[in-house]
Amino acid sequence: MEEKKIICPVCGYDVMKSGRLNPPAFVVEMNSMLNLKRSEVLVTFCAKCGEIVSMKVAEPYKF
Ligand SMILES: [Zn+2]
């Protein structure tokens, strides 16, 4: 798992871990019925308290 030096705004811990939302939790294009443009969402969270400090679209170039 990836670790970054980001300070948790809730508990002050400085170890972060990354994960992804379990599919089918994709980000999809607005107003699209077919959802051809979609991407997983990656999250970075505090290893101690679990606060999510970042959510990122994994493949923004698809949009
Ligand atoms: Zn924390």
XYZ file of N, CA and C and ligand atoms in Angstrom:
190
model
N 0.831 -1.194 0.000
C 0.000 0.000 0.000
C 0.874 1.256 0.000
N 0.415 2.236 -0.669
C 1.153 3.493 -0.800
C 1.015 4.333 0.465
N 2.120 4.943 0.897
C 2.080 5.807 2.067
C 2.606 7.185 1.700
N 1.942 8.210 2.179
C 2.341 9.581 1.873
C 2.435 10.368 3.167
N 3.279 11.403 3.167
C 3.404 12.254 4.345
C 2.361 13.362 4.307
N 1.187 13.016 4.705
C 0.106 13.979 4.838
C -0.357 13.897 6.289
N -0.594 15.037 6.889
C -1.035 15.029 8.278
C -2.558 14.946 8.332
N -3.065 14.006 9.094
C -4.508 13.859 9.245
C -5.084 15.082 9.949
N -6.107 15.727 9.381
C -6.703 16.914 9.997
C -7.527 16.588 11.237
N -7.836 15.335 11.435
C -8.669 14.951 12.581
C -7.814 14.546 13.783
N -6.859 13.645 13.578
C -6.103 13.113 14.714
C -4.623 13.474 14.682
N -4.140 14.073 13.595
C -2.748 14.498 13.541
C -1.762 13.414 13.163
N -2.239 12.237 12.922
C -1.365 11.128 12.519
C -0.831 11.391 11.118
N 0.393 10.904 10.854
C 1.015 11.258 9.571
C 1.244 10.062 8.658
N 0.571 8.978 8.920
C 0.684 7.819 8.022
C -0.636 7.645 7.292
N -0.566 7.705 5.970
C -1.751 7.565 5.129
C -1.681 6.262 4.348
N -2.826 5.706 4.071
C -2.893 4.532 3.210
C -3.878 4.799 2.085
N -3.759 4.023 1.025
C -4.616 4.228 -0.136
C -5.437 2.988 -0.424
N -6.596 3.221 -0.985
C -7.441 2.118 -1.406
C -8.353 2.593 -2.510
N -9.280 1.764 -2.889
C -10.229 2.162 -3.919
C -11.616 1.765 -3.460
N -12.600 2.469 -3.989
C -13.971 2.088 -3.717
C -14.237 0.803 -4.480
N -14.920 -0.116 -3.862
C -15.137 -1.412 -4.475
C -16.113 -1.294 -5.644
N -15.701 -1.620 -6.885
C -16.609 -1.539 -8.018
C -17.887 -2.321 -7.733
N -19.071 -1.865 -8.216
C -19.245 -0.845 -9.242
C -19.355 0.588 -8.737
N -18.609 0.985 -7.780
C -18.640 2.370 -7.313
C -17.763 3.249 -8.202
N -18.199 3.417 -9.458
C -17.449 4.235 -10.395
C -17.944 5.665 -10.401
N -17.080 6.581 -10.788
C -17.507 7.913 -11.180
C -17.858 7.816 -12.659
N -19.035 8.335 -13.038
C -19.444 8.291 -14.438
C -19.754 9.687 -14.926
N -19.842 9.822 -16.235
C -20.105 11.109 -16.858
C -21.503 11.598 -16.502
N -21.616 12.897 -16.282
C -22.904 13.487 -16.003
C -23.853 13.287 -17.189
N -25.132 13.008 -16.898
C -26.183 12.918 -17.914
C -25.945 11.813 -18.938
N -25.191 10.801 -18.587
C -24.952 9.704 -19.507
C -25.740 8.478 -19.053
N -26.437 7.847 -20.004
C -27.209 6.649 -19.687
C -26.351 5.387 -19.819
N -25.371 5.424 -20.712
C -24.590 4.224 -20.995
C -23.395 4.062 -20.059
N -22.972 5.170 -19.482
C -21.823 5.142 -18.567
C -20.579 4.536 -19.211
N -20.341 4.890 -20.475
C -19.147 4.389 -21.157
C -17.893 5.047 -20.597
N -18.060 6.290 -20.168
C -16.931 6.985 -19.558
C -17.052 6.807 -18.057
N -16.174 5.995 -17.524
C -16.243 5.768 -16.093
C -14.847 5.474 -15.559
N -14.696 5.696 -14.296
C -13.398 5.487 -13.683
C -13.583 5.041 -12.246
N -12.653 4.279 -11.783
C -12.640 3.945 -10.371
C -12.285 5.190 -9.567
N -12.591 5.151 -8.287
C -12.256 6.241 -7.389
C -11.237 5.729 -6.375
N -10.124 6.449 -6.280
C -9.085 6.086 -5.321
C -9.208 6.970 -4.093
N -9.024 6.394 -2.943
C -9.115 7.174 -1.712
C -7.809 7.055 -0.924
N -7.473 8.138 -0.242
C -6.346 8.147 0.685
C -6.907 8.434 2.067
N -6.544 7.594 3.015
C -7.135 7.734 4.341
C -6.096 7.563 5.440
N -6.423 8.140 6.583
C -5.555 8.083 7.755
C -5.465 6.635 8.242
N -4.225 6.176 8.457
C -4.027 4.790 8.888
C -4.482 4.576 10.321
N -4.668 5.665 11.062
C -5.027 5.533 12.475
C -6.530 5.649 12.695
N -7.130 6.740 12.207
C -8.547 6.960 12.513
C -9.457 6.721 11.310
N -8.879 6.587 10.123
C -9.689 6.265 8.958
C -10.254 7.463 8.226
N -9.949 8.676 8.678
C -10.442 9.871 7.992
C -9.987 9.870 6.537
N -10.896 10.055 5.605
C -10.520 10.147 4.199
C -10.057 11.570 3.911
N -8.794 11.709 3.547
C -8.222 13.037 3.300
C -8.210 13.371 1.816
N -8.427 12.372 0.949
C -8.395 12.626 -0.481
C -9.204 11.576 -1.218
N -9.969 12.037 -2.198
C -10.624 11.119 -3.129
C -10.225 11.562 -4.524
N -9.821 10.617 -5.365
C -9.286 10.962 -6.675
C -9.893 10.043 -7.736
N -10.250 10.633 -8.875
C -10.686 9.845 -10.027
C -9.436 9.215 -10.635
N -9.449 7.896 -10.755
C -8.242 7.178 -11.183
C -7.853 7.467 -12.628
N -8.852 7.669 -13.490
C -8.558 7.833 -14.911
C -9.279 9.066 -15.471
N -8.856 10.259 -15.057
C -9.559 11.483 -15.470
C -9.493 11.751 -16.969
N -8.511 11.174 -17.654
C -8.379 11.398 -19.095
C -9.507 10.769 -19.892
N -10.288 9.906 -19.258
C -11.400 9.279 -19.977
C -12.554 10.242 -20.191
N -12.593 11.321 -19.424
C -13.751 12.224 -19.470
C -13.541 13.373 -20.442
Zn -6.534 10.393 11.608
